[in-house]
PDB file of N, CA and C in Angstrom:
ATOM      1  N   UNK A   1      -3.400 -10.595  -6.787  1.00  0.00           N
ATOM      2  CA  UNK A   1      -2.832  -9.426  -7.433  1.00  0.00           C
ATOM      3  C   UNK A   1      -3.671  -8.177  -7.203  1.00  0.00           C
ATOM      4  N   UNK A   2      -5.223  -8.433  -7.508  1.00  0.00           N
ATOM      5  CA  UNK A   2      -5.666  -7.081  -7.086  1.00  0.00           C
ATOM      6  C   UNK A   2      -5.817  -6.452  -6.121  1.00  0.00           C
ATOM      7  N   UNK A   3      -5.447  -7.491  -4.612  1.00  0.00           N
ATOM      8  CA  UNK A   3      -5.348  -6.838  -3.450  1.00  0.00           C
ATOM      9  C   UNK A   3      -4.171  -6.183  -3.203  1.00  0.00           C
ATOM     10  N   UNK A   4      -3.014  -6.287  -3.900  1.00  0.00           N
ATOM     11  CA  UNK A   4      -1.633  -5.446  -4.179  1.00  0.00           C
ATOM     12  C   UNK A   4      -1.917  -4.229  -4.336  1.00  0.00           C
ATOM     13  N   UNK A   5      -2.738  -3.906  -5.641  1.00  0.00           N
ATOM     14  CA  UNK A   5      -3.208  -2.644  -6.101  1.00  0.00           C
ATOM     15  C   UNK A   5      -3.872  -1.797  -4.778  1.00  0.00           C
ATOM     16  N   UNK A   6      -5.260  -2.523  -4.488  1.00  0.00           N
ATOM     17  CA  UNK A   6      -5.960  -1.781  -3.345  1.00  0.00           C
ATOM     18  C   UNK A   6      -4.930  -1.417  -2.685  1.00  0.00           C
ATOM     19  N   UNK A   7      -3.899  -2.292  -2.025  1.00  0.00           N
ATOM     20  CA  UNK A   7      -3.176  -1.667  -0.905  1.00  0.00           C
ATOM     21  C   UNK A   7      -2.409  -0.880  -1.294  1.00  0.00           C
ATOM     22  N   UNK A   8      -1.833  -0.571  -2.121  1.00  0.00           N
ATOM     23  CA  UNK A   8      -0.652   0.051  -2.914  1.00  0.00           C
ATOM     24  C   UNK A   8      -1.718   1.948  -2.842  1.00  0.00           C
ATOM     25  N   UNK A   9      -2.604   1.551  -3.345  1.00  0.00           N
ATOM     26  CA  UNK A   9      -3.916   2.985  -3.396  1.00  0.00           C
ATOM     27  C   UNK A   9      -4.255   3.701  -2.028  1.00  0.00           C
ATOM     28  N   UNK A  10      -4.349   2.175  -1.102  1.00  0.00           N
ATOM     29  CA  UNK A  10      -4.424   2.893   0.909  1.00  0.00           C
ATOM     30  C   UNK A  10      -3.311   3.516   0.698  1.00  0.00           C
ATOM     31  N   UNK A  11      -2.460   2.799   1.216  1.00  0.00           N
ATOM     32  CA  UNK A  11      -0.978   3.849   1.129  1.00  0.00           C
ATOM     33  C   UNK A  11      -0.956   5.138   0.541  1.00  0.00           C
ATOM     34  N   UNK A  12      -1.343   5.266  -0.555  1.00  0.00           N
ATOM     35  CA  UNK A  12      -1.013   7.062  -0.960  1.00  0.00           C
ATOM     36  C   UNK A  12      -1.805   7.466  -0.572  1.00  0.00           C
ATOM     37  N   UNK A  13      -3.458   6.513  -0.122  1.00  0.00           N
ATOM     38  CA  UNK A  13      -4.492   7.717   0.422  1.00  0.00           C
ATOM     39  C   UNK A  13      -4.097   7.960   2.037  1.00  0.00           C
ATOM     40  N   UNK A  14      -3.245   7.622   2.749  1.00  0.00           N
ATOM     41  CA  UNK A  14      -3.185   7.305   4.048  1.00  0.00           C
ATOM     42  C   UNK A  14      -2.295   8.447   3.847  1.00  0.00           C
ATOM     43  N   UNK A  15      -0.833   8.349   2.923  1.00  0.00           N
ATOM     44  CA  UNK A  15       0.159   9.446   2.783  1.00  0.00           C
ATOM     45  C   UNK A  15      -0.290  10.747   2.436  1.00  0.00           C
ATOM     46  N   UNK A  16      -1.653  10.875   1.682  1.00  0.00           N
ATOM     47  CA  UNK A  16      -1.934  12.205   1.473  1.00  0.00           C
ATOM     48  C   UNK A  16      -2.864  12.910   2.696  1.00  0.00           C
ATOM     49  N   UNK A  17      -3.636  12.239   3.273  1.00  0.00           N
ATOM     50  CA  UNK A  17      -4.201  12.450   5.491  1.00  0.00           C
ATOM     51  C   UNK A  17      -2.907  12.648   5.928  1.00  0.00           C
ATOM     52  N   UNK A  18      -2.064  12.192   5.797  1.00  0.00           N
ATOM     53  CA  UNK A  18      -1.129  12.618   7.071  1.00  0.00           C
ATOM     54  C   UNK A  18      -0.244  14.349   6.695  1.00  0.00           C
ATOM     55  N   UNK A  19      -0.015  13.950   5.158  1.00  0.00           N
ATOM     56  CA  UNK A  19       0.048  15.632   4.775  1.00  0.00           C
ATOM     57  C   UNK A  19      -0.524  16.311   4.846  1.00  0.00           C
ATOM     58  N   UNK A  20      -1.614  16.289   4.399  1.00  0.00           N
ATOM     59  CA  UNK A  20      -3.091  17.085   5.011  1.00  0.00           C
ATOM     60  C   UNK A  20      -3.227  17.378   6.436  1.00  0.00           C
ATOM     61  N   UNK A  21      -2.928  16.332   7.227  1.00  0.00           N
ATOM     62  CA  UNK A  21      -2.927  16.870   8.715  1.00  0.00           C
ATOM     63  C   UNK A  21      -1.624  17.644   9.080  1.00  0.00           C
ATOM     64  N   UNK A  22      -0.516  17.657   8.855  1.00  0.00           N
ATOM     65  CA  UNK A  22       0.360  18.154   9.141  1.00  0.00           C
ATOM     66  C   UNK A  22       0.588  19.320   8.531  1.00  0.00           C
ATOM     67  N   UNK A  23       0.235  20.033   7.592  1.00  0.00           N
ATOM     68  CA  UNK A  23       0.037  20.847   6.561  1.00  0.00           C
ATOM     69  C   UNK A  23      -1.199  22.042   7.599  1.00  0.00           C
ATOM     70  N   UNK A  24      -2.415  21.082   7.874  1.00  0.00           N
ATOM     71  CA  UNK A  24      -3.152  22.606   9.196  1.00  0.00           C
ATOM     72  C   UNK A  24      -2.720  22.147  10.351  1.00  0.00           C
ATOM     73  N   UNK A  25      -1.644  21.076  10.735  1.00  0.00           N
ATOM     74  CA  UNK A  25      -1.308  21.914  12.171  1.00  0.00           C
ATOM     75  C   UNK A  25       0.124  22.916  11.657  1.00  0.00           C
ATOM     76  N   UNK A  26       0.934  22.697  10.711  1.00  0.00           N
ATOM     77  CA  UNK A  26       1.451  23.960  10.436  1.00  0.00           C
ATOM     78  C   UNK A  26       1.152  25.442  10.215  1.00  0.00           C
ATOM     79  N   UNK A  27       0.073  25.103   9.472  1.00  0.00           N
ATOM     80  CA  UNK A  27      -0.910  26.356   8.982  1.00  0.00           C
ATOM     81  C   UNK A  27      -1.277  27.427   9.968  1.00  0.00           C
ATOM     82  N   UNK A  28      -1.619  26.186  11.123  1.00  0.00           N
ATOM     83  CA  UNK A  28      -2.418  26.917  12.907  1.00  0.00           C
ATOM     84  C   UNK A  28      -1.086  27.385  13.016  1.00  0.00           C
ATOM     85  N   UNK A  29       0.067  27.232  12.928  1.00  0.00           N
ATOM     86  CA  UNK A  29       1.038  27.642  13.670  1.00  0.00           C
ATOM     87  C   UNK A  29       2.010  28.684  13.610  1.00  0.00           C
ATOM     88  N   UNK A  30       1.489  29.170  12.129  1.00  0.00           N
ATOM     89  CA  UNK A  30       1.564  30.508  11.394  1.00  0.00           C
ATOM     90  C   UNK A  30       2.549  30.180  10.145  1.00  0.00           C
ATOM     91  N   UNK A  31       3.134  28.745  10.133  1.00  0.00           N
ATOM     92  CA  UNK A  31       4.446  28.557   9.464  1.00  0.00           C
ATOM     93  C   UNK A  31       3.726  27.872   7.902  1.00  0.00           C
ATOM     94  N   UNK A  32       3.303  29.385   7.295  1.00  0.00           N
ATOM     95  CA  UNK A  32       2.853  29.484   6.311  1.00  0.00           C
ATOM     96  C   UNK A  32       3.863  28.617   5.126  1.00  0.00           C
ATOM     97  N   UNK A  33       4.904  28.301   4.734  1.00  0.00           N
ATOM     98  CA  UNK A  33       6.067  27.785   3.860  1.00  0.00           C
ATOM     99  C   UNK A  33       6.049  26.374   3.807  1.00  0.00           C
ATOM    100  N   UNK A  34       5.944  25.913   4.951  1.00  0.00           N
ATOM    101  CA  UNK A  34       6.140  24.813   5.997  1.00  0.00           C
ATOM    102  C   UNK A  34       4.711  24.220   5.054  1.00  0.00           C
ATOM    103  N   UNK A  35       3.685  24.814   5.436  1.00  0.00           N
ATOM    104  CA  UNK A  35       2.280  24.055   5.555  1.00  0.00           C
ATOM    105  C   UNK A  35       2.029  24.270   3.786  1.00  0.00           C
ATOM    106  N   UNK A  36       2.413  24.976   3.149  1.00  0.00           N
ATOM    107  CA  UNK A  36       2.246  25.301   2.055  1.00  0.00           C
ATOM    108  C   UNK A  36       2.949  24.356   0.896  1.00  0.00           C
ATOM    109  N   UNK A  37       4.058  23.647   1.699  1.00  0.00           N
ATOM    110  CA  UNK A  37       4.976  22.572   0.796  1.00  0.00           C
ATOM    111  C   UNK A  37       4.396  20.919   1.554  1.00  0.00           C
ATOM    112  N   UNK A  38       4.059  20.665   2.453  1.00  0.00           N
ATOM    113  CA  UNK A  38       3.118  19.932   3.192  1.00  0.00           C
ATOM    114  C   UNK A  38       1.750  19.753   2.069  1.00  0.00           C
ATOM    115  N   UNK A  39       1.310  20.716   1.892  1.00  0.00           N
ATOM    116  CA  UNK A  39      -0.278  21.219   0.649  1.00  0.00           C
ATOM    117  C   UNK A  39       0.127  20.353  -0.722  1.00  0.00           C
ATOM    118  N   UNK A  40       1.801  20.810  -0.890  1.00  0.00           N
ATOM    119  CA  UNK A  40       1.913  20.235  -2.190  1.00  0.00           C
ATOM    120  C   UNK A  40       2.535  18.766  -2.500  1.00  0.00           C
ATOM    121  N   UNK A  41       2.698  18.691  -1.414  1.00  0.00           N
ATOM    122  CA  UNK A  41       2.979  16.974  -0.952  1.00  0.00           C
ATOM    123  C   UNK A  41       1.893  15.887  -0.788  1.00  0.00           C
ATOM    124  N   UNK A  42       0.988  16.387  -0.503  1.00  0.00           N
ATOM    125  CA  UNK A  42      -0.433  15.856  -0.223  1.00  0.00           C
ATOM    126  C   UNK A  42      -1.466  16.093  -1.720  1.00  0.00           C
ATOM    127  N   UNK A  43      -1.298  16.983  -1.970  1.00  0.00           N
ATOM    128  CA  UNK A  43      -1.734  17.132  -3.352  1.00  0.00           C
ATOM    129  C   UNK A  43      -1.328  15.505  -4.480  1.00  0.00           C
ATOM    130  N   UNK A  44       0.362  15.703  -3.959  1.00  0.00           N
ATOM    131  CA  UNK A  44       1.354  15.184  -5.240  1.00  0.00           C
ATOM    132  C   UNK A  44       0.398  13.387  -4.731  1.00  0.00           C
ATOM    133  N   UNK A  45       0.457  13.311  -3.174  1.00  0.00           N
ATOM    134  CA  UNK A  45       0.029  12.079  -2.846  1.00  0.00           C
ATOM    135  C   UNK A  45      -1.119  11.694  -3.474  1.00  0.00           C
ATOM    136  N   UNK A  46      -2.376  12.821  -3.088  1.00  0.00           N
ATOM    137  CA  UNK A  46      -3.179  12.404  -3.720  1.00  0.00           C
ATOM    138  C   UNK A  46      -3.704  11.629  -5.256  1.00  0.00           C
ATOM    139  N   UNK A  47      -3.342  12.712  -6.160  1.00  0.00           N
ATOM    140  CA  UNK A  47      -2.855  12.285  -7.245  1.00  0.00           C
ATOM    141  C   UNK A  47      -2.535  10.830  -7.615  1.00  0.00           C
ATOM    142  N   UNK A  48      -1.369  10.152  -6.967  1.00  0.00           N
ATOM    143  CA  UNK A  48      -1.231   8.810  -7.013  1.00  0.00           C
ATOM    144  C   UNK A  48      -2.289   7.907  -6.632  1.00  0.00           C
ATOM    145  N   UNK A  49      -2.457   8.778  -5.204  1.00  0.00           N
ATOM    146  CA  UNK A  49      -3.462   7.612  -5.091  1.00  0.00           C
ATOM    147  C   UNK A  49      -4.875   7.428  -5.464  1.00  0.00           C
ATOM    148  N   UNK A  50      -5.389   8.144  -6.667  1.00  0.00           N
ATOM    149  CA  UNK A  50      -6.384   8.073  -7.082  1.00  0.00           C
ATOM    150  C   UNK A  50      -5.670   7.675  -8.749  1.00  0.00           C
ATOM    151  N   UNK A  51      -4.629   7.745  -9.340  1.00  0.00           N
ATOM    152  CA  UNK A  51      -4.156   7.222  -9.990  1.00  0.00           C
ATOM    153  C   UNK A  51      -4.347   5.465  -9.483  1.00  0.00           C
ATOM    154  N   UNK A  52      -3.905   5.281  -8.259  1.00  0.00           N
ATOM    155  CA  UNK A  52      -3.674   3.830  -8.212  1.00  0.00           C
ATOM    156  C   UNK A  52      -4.839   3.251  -7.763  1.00  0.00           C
ATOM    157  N   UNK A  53      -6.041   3.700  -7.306  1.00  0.00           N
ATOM    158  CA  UNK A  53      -7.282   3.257  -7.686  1.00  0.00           C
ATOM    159  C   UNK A  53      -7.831   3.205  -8.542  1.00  0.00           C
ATOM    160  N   UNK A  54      -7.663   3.721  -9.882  1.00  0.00           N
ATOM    161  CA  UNK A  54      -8.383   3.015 -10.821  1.00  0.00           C
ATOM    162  C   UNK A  54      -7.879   2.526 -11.513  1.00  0.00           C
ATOM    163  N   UNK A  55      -6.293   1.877 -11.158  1.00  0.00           N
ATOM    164  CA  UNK A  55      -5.745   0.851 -11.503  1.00  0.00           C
ATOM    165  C   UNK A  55      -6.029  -0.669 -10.971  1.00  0.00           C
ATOM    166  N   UNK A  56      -6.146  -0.736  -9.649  1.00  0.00           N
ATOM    167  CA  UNK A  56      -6.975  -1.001  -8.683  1.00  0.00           C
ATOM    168  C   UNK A  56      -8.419  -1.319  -9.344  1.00  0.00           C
ATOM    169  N   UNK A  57      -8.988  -0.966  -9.593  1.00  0.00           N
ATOM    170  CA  UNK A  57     -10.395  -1.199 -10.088  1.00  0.00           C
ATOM    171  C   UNK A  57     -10.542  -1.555 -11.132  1.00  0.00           C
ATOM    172  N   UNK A  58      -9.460  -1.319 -12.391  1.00  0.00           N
ATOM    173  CA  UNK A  58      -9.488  -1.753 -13.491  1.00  0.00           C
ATOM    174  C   UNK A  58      -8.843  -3.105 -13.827  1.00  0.00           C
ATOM    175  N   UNK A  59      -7.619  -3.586 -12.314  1.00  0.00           N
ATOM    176  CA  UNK A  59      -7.210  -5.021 -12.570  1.00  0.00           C
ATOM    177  C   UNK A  59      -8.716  -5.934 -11.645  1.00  0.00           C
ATOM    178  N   UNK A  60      -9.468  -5.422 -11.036  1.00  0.00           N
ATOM    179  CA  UNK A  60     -10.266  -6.186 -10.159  1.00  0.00           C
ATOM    180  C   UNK A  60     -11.441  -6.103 -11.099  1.00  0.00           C
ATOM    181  N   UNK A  61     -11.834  -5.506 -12.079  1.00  0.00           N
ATOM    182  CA  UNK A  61     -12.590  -5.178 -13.168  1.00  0.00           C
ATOM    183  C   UNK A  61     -12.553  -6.544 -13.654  1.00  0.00           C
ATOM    184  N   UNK A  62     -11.457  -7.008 -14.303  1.00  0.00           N
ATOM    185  CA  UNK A  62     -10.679  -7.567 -15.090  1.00  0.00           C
ATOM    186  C   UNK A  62     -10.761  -8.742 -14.377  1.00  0.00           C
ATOM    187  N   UNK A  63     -10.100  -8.689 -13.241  1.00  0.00           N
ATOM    188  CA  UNK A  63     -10.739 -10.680 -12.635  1.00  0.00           C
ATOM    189  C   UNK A  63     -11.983 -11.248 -12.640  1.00  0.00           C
ATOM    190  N   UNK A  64     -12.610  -9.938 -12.322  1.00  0.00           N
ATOM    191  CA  UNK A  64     -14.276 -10.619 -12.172  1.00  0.00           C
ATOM    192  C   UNK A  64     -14.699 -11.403 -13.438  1.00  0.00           C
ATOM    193  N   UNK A  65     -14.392 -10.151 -14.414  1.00  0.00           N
ATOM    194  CA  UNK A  65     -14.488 -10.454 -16.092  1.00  0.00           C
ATOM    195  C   UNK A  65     -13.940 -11.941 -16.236  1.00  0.00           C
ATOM    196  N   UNK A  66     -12.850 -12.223 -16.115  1.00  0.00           N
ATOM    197  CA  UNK A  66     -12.206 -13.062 -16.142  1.00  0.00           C
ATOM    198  C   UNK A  66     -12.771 -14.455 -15.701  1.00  0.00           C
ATOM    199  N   UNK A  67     -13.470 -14.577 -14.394  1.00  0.00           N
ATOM    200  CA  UNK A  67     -13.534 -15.350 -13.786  1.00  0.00           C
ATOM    201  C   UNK A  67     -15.219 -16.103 -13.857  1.00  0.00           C
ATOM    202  N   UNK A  68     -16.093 -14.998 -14.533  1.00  0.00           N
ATOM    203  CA  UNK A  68     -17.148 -15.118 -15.024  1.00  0.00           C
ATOM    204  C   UNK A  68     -17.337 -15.972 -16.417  1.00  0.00           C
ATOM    205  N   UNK A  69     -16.029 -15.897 -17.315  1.00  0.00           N
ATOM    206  CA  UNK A  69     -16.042 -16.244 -18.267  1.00  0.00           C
ATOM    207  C   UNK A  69     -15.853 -17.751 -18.471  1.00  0.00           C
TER     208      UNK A  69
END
C-alpha cells in the first residue's frame, strides 16, 4: 500500500516538471498567456504532489510503526 502512495506523489511531481518545462519554453517564446496558465497548472500539480507525499510518509510512518510493534 505505501508504495501506491509514493507512486501516486511521482506522478504529480513528474506532472508539475513537465508544466514547469513547458510553461519556459512558452515563456522563451513570448506567449506570455500560454506559459502563464502552464505556471498555474504546475503550481495546482505541485500542490498535490506534496499533498500526496506526506500522505505517503504518513502511511509508511505507520507500517514501520506497525511492524515494529
Amino acid at each position: 500500500m505505501p508504495y501506491d502512495s509514493h507512486q501516486r506523489a511521482a506522478e504529480f511531481h513528474e506532472m508539475a516538471a513537465h508544466a514547469h518545462r513547458a510553461a519556459a519554453t512558452h515563456h522563451g517564446k513570448e506567449d506570455h498567456l500560454t506559459a502563464h496558465e502552464l505556471s498555474r497548472q504546475a503550481l495546482e500539480h505541485s500542490r498535490k504532489a506534496f499533498e500526496a507525499s506526506q500522505a505517503a510518509f504518513e502511511k509508511s510512518a505507520t507500517a514501520v510503526k506497525d511492524q515494529s510493534t
